[in-house]
PDB file of C-alpha atoms in Angstrom:
ATOM      1  CA  UNK A   1       0.009   0.285  -0.208  1.00 54.00           C
ATOM      2  CA  UNK A   2       1.378   3.398  -1.172  1.00 63.00           C
ATOM      3  CA  UNK A   3       1.980   5.920   1.721  1.00 83.00           C
ATOM      4  CA  UNK A   4       0.954   8.608  -0.345  1.00 89.00           C
ATOM      5  CA  UNK A   5      -2.336   7.940  -2.560  1.00 91.00           C
ATOM      6  CA  UNK A   6      -4.214  10.110  -5.102  1.00 94.00           C
ATOM      7  CA  UNK A   7      -7.457   9.896  -6.676  1.00 95.00           C
ATOM      8  CA  UNK A   8      -9.076   9.766  -9.401  1.00 96.00           C
ATOM      9  CA  UNK A   9      -6.239   8.120 -11.343  1.00 95.00           C
ATOM     10  CA  UNK A  10      -7.420   9.146 -14.408  1.00 96.00           C
ATOM     11  CA  UNK A  11      -9.901  11.921 -15.038  1.00 97.00           C
ATOM     12  CA  UNK A  12     -11.311  13.385 -18.373  1.00 97.00           C
ATOM     13  CA  UNK A  13     -13.433  16.970 -18.646  1.00 97.00           C
ATOM     14  CA  UNK A  14     -14.258  19.187 -20.896  1.00 97.00           C
ATOM     15  CA  UNK A  15     -12.773  22.464 -21.221  1.00 97.00           C
ATOM     16  CA  UNK A  16     -14.086  25.169 -18.536  1.00 97.00           C
ATOM     17  CA  UNK A  17     -14.852  22.266 -16.041  1.00 97.00           C
ATOM     18  CA  UNK A  18     -13.873  23.155 -11.993  1.00 97.00           C
ATOM     19  CA  UNK A  19     -11.393  20.095 -11.582  1.00 97.00           C
ATOM     20  CA  UNK A  20     -10.445  18.425  -8.123  1.00 98.00           C
ATOM     21  CA  UNK A  21      -7.659  15.991  -7.682  1.00 98.00           C
ATOM     22  CA  UNK A  22      -7.282  14.659  -4.166  1.00 97.00           C
ATOM     23  CA  UNK A  23      -4.366  13.395  -2.398  1.00 96.00           C
ATOM     24  CA  UNK A  24      -4.246  11.676   0.962  1.00 94.00           C
ATOM     25  CA  UNK A  25      -1.366  10.430   3.167  1.00 88.00           C
ATOM     26  CA  UNK A  26      -1.008   7.927   5.776  1.00 82.00           C
ATOM     27  CA  UNK A  27       2.481   9.209   7.074  1.00 72.00           C
ATOM     28  CA  UNK A  28       3.460  12.276   9.211  1.00 75.00           C
ATOM     29  CA  UNK A  29       3.954  14.992   6.251  1.00 77.00           C
ATOM     30  CA  UNK A  30       5.753  18.089   7.293  1.00 80.00           C
ATOM     31  CA  UNK A  31       5.192  19.628   3.533  1.00 85.00           C
ATOM     32  CA  UNK A  32       3.171  18.487   0.246  1.00 90.00           C
ATOM     33  CA  UNK A  33       4.181  19.175  -3.155  1.00 92.00           C
ATOM     34  CA  UNK A  34       2.139  19.231  -6.271  1.00 96.00           C
ATOM     35  CA  UNK A  35       3.898  18.767  -9.359  1.00 96.00           C
ATOM     36  CA  UNK A  36       2.766  18.570 -13.135  1.00 96.00           C
ATOM     37  CA  UNK A  37       4.192  16.231 -15.821  1.00 95.00           C
ATOM     38  CA  UNK A  38       3.471  17.475 -19.323  1.00 90.00           C
ATOM     39  CA  UNK A  39       3.084  14.887 -22.345  1.00 82.00           C
ATOM     40  CA  UNK A  40       6.654  15.686 -23.030  1.00 79.00           C
ATOM     41  CA  UNK A  41       7.942  14.325 -19.725  1.00 80.00           C
ATOM     42  CA  UNK A  42       9.124  17.456 -18.141  1.00 89.00           C
ATOM     43  CA  UNK A  43       8.033  17.894 -14.627  1.00 93.00           C
ATOM     44  CA  UNK A  44       6.902  21.350 -12.951  1.00 92.00           C
ATOM     45  CA  UNK A  45       6.496  21.890  -9.314  1.00 92.00           C
ATOM     46  CA  UNK A  46       3.268  23.840  -8.852  1.00 94.00           C
ATOM     47  CA  UNK A  47       3.336  24.341  -5.121  1.00 92.00           C
ATOM     48  CA  UNK A  48       4.256  23.188  -1.920  1.00 91.00           C
ATOM     49  CA  UNK A  49       2.348  24.125   1.192  1.00 90.00           C
ATOM     50  CA  UNK A  50       2.502  22.709   4.515  1.00 88.00           C
ATOM     51  CA  UNK A  51      -0.958  24.169   5.682  1.00 90.00           C
ATOM     52  CA  UNK A  52      -3.669  26.336   4.580  1.00 93.00           C
ATOM     53  CA  UNK A  53      -4.235  27.226   0.925  1.00 95.00           C
ATOM     54  CA  UNK A  54      -2.011  28.555  -1.863  1.00 95.00           C
ATOM     55  CA  UNK A  55      -3.131  29.926  -5.498  1.00 95.00           C
ATOM     56  CA  UNK A  56      -1.787  30.488  -8.684  1.00 93.00           C
ATOM     57  CA  UNK A  57      -3.450  31.863 -11.932  1.00 95.00           C
ATOM     58  CA  UNK A  58      -6.408  29.103 -12.044  1.00 97.00           C
ATOM     59  CA  UNK A  59      -4.836  26.520  -9.478  1.00 96.00           C
ATOM     60  CA  UNK A  60      -5.498  26.691  -6.193  1.00 97.00           C
ATOM     61  CA  UNK A  61      -4.190  23.709  -3.451  1.00 97.00           C
ATOM     62  CA  UNK A  62      -5.286  23.360  -0.039  1.00 96.00           C
ATOM     63  CA  UNK A  63      -4.135  21.082   2.373  1.00 94.00           C
ATOM     64  CA  UNK A  64      -5.370  19.651   5.984  1.00 91.00           C
ATOM     65  CA  UNK A  65      -2.596  18.304   7.970  1.00 84.00           C
ATOM     66  CA  UNK A  66      -4.670  17.190  10.775  1.00 85.00           C
ATOM     67  CA  UNK A  67      -6.976  15.067   8.223  1.00 89.00           C
ATOM     68  CA  UNK A  68      -3.636  14.028   6.229  1.00 89.00           C
ATOM     69  CA  UNK A  69      -5.546  15.485   3.256  1.00 93.00           C
ATOM     70  CA  UNK A  70      -4.729  17.576   0.114  1.00 95.00           C
ATOM     71  CA  UNK A  71      -6.606  18.681  -3.042  1.00 97.00           C
ATOM     72  CA  UNK A  72      -5.409  20.388  -6.272  1.00 98.00           C
ATOM     73  CA  UNK A  73      -8.274  22.265  -8.041  1.00 98.00           C
ATOM     74  CA  UNK A  74      -8.147  23.960 -11.278  1.00 97.00           C
ATOM     75  CA  UNK A  75     -10.767  26.521 -12.599  1.00 97.00           C
ATOM     76  CA  UNK A  76     -11.616  26.907 -15.898  1.00 96.00           C
ATOM     77  CA  UNK A  77     -10.206  23.909 -17.110  1.00 97.00           C
ATOM     78  CA  UNK A  78      -8.085  24.028 -20.585  1.00 96.00           C
ATOM     79  CA  UNK A  79      -6.595  21.690 -22.977  1.00 96.00           C
ATOM     80  CA  UNK A  80      -3.115  22.674 -22.248  1.00 94.00           C
ATOM     81  CA  UNK A  81      -3.877  21.960 -18.588  1.00 96.00           C
ATOM     82  CA  UNK A  82      -3.848  18.075 -19.783  1.00 96.00           C
ATOM     83  CA  UNK A  83      -1.082  16.615 -18.199  1.00 96.00           C
ATOM     84  CA  UNK A  84      -0.072  13.991 -14.936  1.00 96.00           C
ATOM     85  CA  UNK A  85      -0.223  15.660 -11.600  1.00 97.00           C
ATOM     86  CA  UNK A  86       1.338  14.352  -8.862  1.00 96.00           C
ATOM     87  CA  UNK A  87       1.475  14.751  -5.250  1.00 95.00           C
ATOM     88  CA  UNK A  88       4.394  14.197  -3.079  1.00 92.00           C
ATOM     89  CA  UNK A  89       5.165  14.500   0.819  1.00 87.00           C
ATOM     90  CA  UNK A  90       8.115  15.287   2.716  1.00 82.00           C
ATOM     91  CA  UNK A  91       7.612  12.936   5.449  1.00 75.00           C
ATOM     92  CA  UNK A  92       8.328  14.099   8.645  1.00 72.00           C
ATOM     93  CA  UNK A  93      10.528  11.543   9.975  1.00 70.00           C
ATOM     94  CA  UNK A  94      12.933  11.474   6.821  1.00 65.00           C
ATOM     95  CA  UNK A  95      14.486  14.571   6.275  1.00 64.00           C
ATOM     96  CA  UNK A  96      14.207  15.670   2.262  1.00 69.00           C
ATOM     97  CA  UNK A  97      13.024  12.251   1.212  1.00 76.00           C
ATOM     98  CA  UNK A  98       9.922  12.839  -1.060  1.00 83.00           C
ATOM     99  CA  UNK A  99       7.349  10.244  -0.951  1.00 86.00           C
ATOM    100  CA  UNK A 100       5.160  10.376  -4.595  1.00 90.00           C
ATOM    101  CA  UNK A 101       1.481   9.557  -5.394  1.00 91.00           C
ATOM    102  CA  UNK A 102       0.912   7.264  -8.701  1.00 91.00           C
ATOM    103  CA  UNK A 103       0.128  10.468 -10.487  1.00 94.00           C
ATOM    104  CA  UNK A 104      -3.126  11.514 -11.983  1.00 96.00           C
ATOM    105  CA  UNK A 105      -3.595  11.556 -15.776  1.00 96.00           C
ATOM    106  CA  UNK A 106      -5.871  14.457 -16.738  1.00 97.00           C
ATOM    107  CA  UNK A 107      -7.054  15.097 -20.194  1.00 97.00           C
ATOM    108  CA  UNK A 108      -9.341  18.307 -20.784  1.00 97.00           C
ATOM    109  CA  UNK A 109     -11.196  17.951 -24.037  1.00 97.00           C
ATOM    110  CA  UNK A 110     -11.997  21.091 -26.170  1.00 95.00           C
TER     111      UNK A 110
ATOM    112  CA  UNK B   1      19.058  30.895 -14.906  1.00 64.00           C
ATOM    113  CA  UNK B   2      19.161  27.930 -17.317  1.00 80.00           C
ATOM    114  CA  UNK B   3      17.434  25.822 -14.900  1.00 93.00           C
ATOM    115  CA  UNK B   4      18.492  22.036 -14.066  1.00 96.00           C
ATOM    116  CA  UNK B   5      20.445  20.802 -17.182  1.00 97.00           C
ATOM    117  CA  UNK B   6      20.893  17.087 -17.653  1.00 97.00           C
ATOM    118  CA  UNK B   7      23.161  15.015 -20.438  1.00 97.00           C
ATOM    119  CA  UNK B   8      22.566  13.332 -22.534  1.00 97.00           C
ATOM    120  CA  UNK B   9      18.788  13.433 -22.787  1.00 96.00           C
ATOM    121  CA  UNK B  10      18.366   9.845 -24.578  1.00 96.00           C
ATOM    122  CA  UNK B  11      20.784   6.956 -23.948  1.00 97.00           C
ATOM    123  CA  UNK B  12      20.349   3.548 -25.549  1.00 97.00           C
ATOM    124  CA  UNK B  13      23.072   0.914 -24.617  1.00 96.00           C
ATOM    125  CA  UNK B  14      23.469  -2.786 -24.373  1.00 96.00           C
ATOM    126  CA  UNK B  15      23.187  -4.914 -21.567  1.00 97.00           C
ATOM    127  CA  UNK B  16      26.516  -4.599 -19.348  1.00 96.00           C
ATOM    128  CA  UNK B  17      27.897  -1.284 -20.545  1.00 97.00           C
ATOM    129  CA  UNK B  18      28.516   1.565 -18.232  1.00 97.00           C
ATOM    130  CA  UNK B  19      26.574   4.306 -18.128  1.00 98.00           C
ATOM    131  CA  UNK B  20      26.984   7.633 -16.755  1.00 98.00           C
ATOM    132  CA  UNK B  21      24.267  10.490 -16.459  1.00 98.00           C
ATOM    133  CA  UNK B  22      25.322  13.922 -15.806  1.00 98.00           C
ATOM    134  CA  UNK B  23      23.383  16.712 -14.133  1.00 98.00           C
ATOM    135  CA  UNK B  24      24.138  20.631 -13.334  1.00 98.00           C
ATOM    136  CA  UNK B  25      21.882  22.016 -10.700  1.00 97.00           C
ATOM    137  CA  UNK B  26      20.999  25.445 -10.459  1.00 96.00           C
ATOM    138  CA  UNK B  27      23.594  27.946  -9.349  1.00 95.00           C
ATOM    139  CA  UNK B  28      22.988  28.445  -5.825  1.00 93.00           C
ATOM    140  CA  UNK B  29      21.021  25.700  -4.694  1.00 94.00           C
ATOM    141  CA  UNK B  30      22.662  23.434  -2.136  1.00 92.00           C
ATOM    142  CA  UNK B  31      20.755  20.458  -2.648  1.00 93.00           C
ATOM    143  CA  UNK B  32      20.721  18.012  -5.540  1.00 95.00           C
ATOM    144  CA  UNK B  33      18.155  15.003  -6.067  1.00 95.00           C
ATOM    145  CA  UNK B  34      18.196  12.139  -8.422  1.00 96.00           C
ATOM    146  CA  UNK B  35      14.874  10.341  -9.526  1.00 96.00           C
ATOM    147  CA  UNK B  36      14.058   7.246 -11.466  1.00 96.00           C
ATOM    148  CA  UNK B  37      10.692   7.280 -13.106  1.00 94.00           C
ATOM    149  CA  UNK B  38       9.311   3.834 -14.609  1.00 93.00           C
ATOM    150  CA  UNK B  39       5.412   3.188 -15.807  1.00 88.00           C
ATOM    151  CA  UNK B  40       5.781   0.292 -13.016  1.00 88.00           C
ATOM    152  CA  UNK B  41       6.853   1.967  -9.783  1.00 87.00           C
ATOM    153  CA  UNK B  42       6.307   5.607 -10.756  1.00 88.00           C
ATOM    154  CA  UNK B  43       8.792   8.676  -9.311  1.00 91.00           C
ATOM    155  CA  UNK B  44      11.398   7.101  -7.034  1.00 90.00           C
ATOM    156  CA  UNK B  45      14.426   8.944  -5.077  1.00 91.00           C
ATOM    157  CA  UNK B  46      17.217   7.255  -5.662  1.00 94.00           C
ATOM    158  CA  UNK B  47      19.942   9.470  -3.705  1.00 94.00           C
ATOM    159  CA  UNK B  48      19.795  13.119  -2.547  1.00 92.00           C
ATOM    160  CA  UNK B  49      23.058  15.301  -1.643  1.00 94.00           C
ATOM    161  CA  UNK B  50      23.187  18.155   0.404  1.00 92.00           C
ATOM    162  CA  UNK B  51      26.097  20.620   0.290  1.00 92.00           C
ATOM    163  CA  UNK B  52      27.989  17.872  -2.133  1.00 94.00           C
ATOM    164  CA  UNK B  53      27.537  15.344   0.710  1.00 93.00           C
ATOM    165  CA  UNK B  54      25.013  12.292  -0.198  1.00 92.00           C
ATOM    166  CA  UNK B  55      22.635  12.154   2.841  1.00 89.00           C
ATOM    167  CA  UNK B  56      20.522   9.361   2.010  1.00 86.00           C
ATOM    168  CA  UNK B  57      21.079   6.824  -0.968  1.00 88.00           C
ATOM    169  CA  UNK B  58      18.617   3.987   0.554  1.00 85.00           C
ATOM    170  CA  UNK B  59      16.921   4.646  -2.641  1.00 87.00           C
ATOM    171  CA  UNK B  60      19.770   3.151  -4.883  1.00 91.00           C
ATOM    172  CA  UNK B  61      18.732  -0.459  -6.053  1.00 85.00           C
ATOM    173  CA  UNK B  62      22.036  -2.242  -6.042  1.00 84.00           C
ATOM    174  CA  UNK B  63      25.854  -1.659  -5.928  1.00 90.00           C
ATOM    175  CA  UNK B  64      25.524  -1.541  -9.745  1.00 95.00           C
ATOM    176  CA  UNK B  65      24.290   2.074  -9.159  1.00 96.00           C
ATOM    177  CA  UNK B  66      26.539   4.855  -7.292  1.00 96.00           C
ATOM    178  CA  UNK B  67      26.524   8.961  -7.247  1.00 97.00           C
ATOM    179  CA  UNK B  68      28.895  11.606  -7.143  1.00 96.00           C
ATOM    180  CA  UNK B  69      28.613  15.194  -6.490  1.00 97.00           C
ATOM    181  CA  UNK B  70      32.243  16.355  -6.521  1.00 96.00           C
ATOM    182  CA  UNK B  71      31.371  20.111  -6.641  1.00 94.00           C
ATOM    183  CA  UNK B  72      28.147  22.408  -6.211  1.00 94.00           C
ATOM    184  CA  UNK B  73      27.639  22.472  -9.915  1.00 95.00           C
ATOM    185  CA  UNK B  74      27.941  18.696 -11.160  1.00 96.00           C
ATOM    186  CA  UNK B  75      26.673  15.355 -10.219  1.00 98.00           C
ATOM    187  CA  UNK B  76      26.818  12.225 -11.790  1.00 98.00           C
ATOM    188  CA  UNK B  77      24.997   9.066 -11.675  1.00 98.00           C
ATOM    189  CA  UNK B  78      26.784   5.909 -12.973  1.00 97.00           C
ATOM    190  CA  UNK B  79      25.380   2.546 -13.608  1.00 97.00           C
ATOM    191  CA  UNK B  80      27.800  -0.561 -14.068  1.00 96.00           C
ATOM    192  CA  UNK B  81      26.997  -3.151 -15.495  1.00 96.00           C
ATOM    193  CA  UNK B  82      23.727  -1.906 -16.913  1.00 96.00           C
ATOM    194  CA  UNK B  83      20.926  -4.415 -17.055  1.00 96.00           C
ATOM    195  CA  UNK B  84      17.612  -3.977 -19.329  1.00 96.00           C
ATOM    196  CA  UNK B  85      15.584  -3.492 -16.038  1.00 95.00           C
ATOM    197  CA  UNK B  86      17.395  -0.040 -15.859  1.00 96.00           C
ATOM    198  CA  UNK B  87      15.280   1.147 -18.214  1.00 97.00           C
ATOM    199  CA  UNK B  88      13.688   4.090 -16.992  1.00 97.00           C
ATOM    200  CA  UNK B  89      13.637   8.144 -17.210  1.00 96.00           C
ATOM    201  CA  UNK B  90      16.114   9.558 -14.731  1.00 97.00           C
ATOM    202  CA  UNK B  91      15.426  12.989 -13.193  1.00 97.00           C
ATOM    203  CA  UNK B  92      17.662  15.368 -11.508  1.00 97.00           C
ATOM    204  CA  UNK B  93      16.202  18.103  -9.590  1.00 95.00           C
ATOM    205  CA  UNK B  94      17.589  20.708  -7.305  1.00 94.00           C
ATOM    206  CA  UNK B  95      16.519  23.123  -4.489  1.00 92.00           C
ATOM    207  CA  UNK B  96      17.781  26.003  -2.292  1.00 90.00           C
ATOM    208  CA  UNK B  97      16.871  24.243   0.717  1.00 79.00           C
ATOM    209  CA  UNK B  98      16.610  20.423   1.527  1.00 73.00           C
ATOM    210  CA  UNK B  99      13.008  20.917   2.197  1.00 75.00           C
ATOM    211  CA  UNK B 100      12.374  23.654  -0.570  1.00 80.00           C
ATOM    212  CA  UNK B 101      10.403  23.549  -3.951  1.00 86.00           C
ATOM    213  CA  UNK B 102      12.615  21.315  -6.100  1.00 89.00           C
ATOM    214  CA  UNK B 103      13.311  22.182  -9.791  1.00 93.00           C
ATOM    215  CA  UNK B 104      13.668  19.327 -12.165  1.00 94.00           C
ATOM    216  CA  UNK B 105      15.670  18.614 -15.424  1.00 96.00           C
ATOM    217  CA  UNK B 106      14.300  17.363 -18.435  1.00 95.00           C
ATOM    218  CA  UNK B 107      15.132  13.957 -17.599  1.00 96.00           C
ATOM    219  CA  UNK B 108      17.562  11.401 -19.281  1.00 97.00           C
ATOM    220  CA  UNK B 109      15.428   8.748 -21.288  1.00 96.00           C
ATOM    221  CA  UNK B 110      17.995   5.382 -20.667  1.00 97.00           C
ATOM    222  CA  UNK B 111      17.119   2.307 -22.642  1.00 97.00           C
ATOM    223  CA  UNK B 112      19.339  -0.902 -21.943  1.00 97.00           C
ATOM    224  CA  UNK B 113      19.001  -3.565 -24.920  1.00 96.00           C
TER     225      UNK B 113
END
């Protein structure tokens, strides 16, 4: 059982829809990252957060440390948002080691 | 800044050959990470360095893998001898602080025949 679990594994949406990707973790996390991996393979860090909420453009990330849960929201989705979204947590006890979720494949159709 | 630079971008080699992957982190970053990504296992941390010192190499699969960081601007990941199961995309990432935002390189796609 993975210590970081994402849902859904695959998500297809129509352009303009509001999208939510969830991440739950079973270990103590001091901070959580949301990463985006485009079809070409490049990985970009979207957010790093340890509490509350962060917003960047149409992307919003929230985290509830007590409930061990984080969500990534995309408002007014666009086909260029199509990518794999990966959450990863810094475990409290293991320094800089990141534990990765399996990723959510998002496809936004025009 | 040019971002994290990795070379080569693609490598095809035969089983048993030595493979060396290279990474140049973002200038000023003091933490460097090597990851491997496969379809079966997703992203996995292999090793990370802080101030050029290996801190956690528990992800290195076996003795065939070794990594060095001789200075703050260069790191290598070596596989000797390579095996087909080593085929994967290898990413290097760097960060300003050990628990900070990580910036990923474009990756090296390794194919071992």
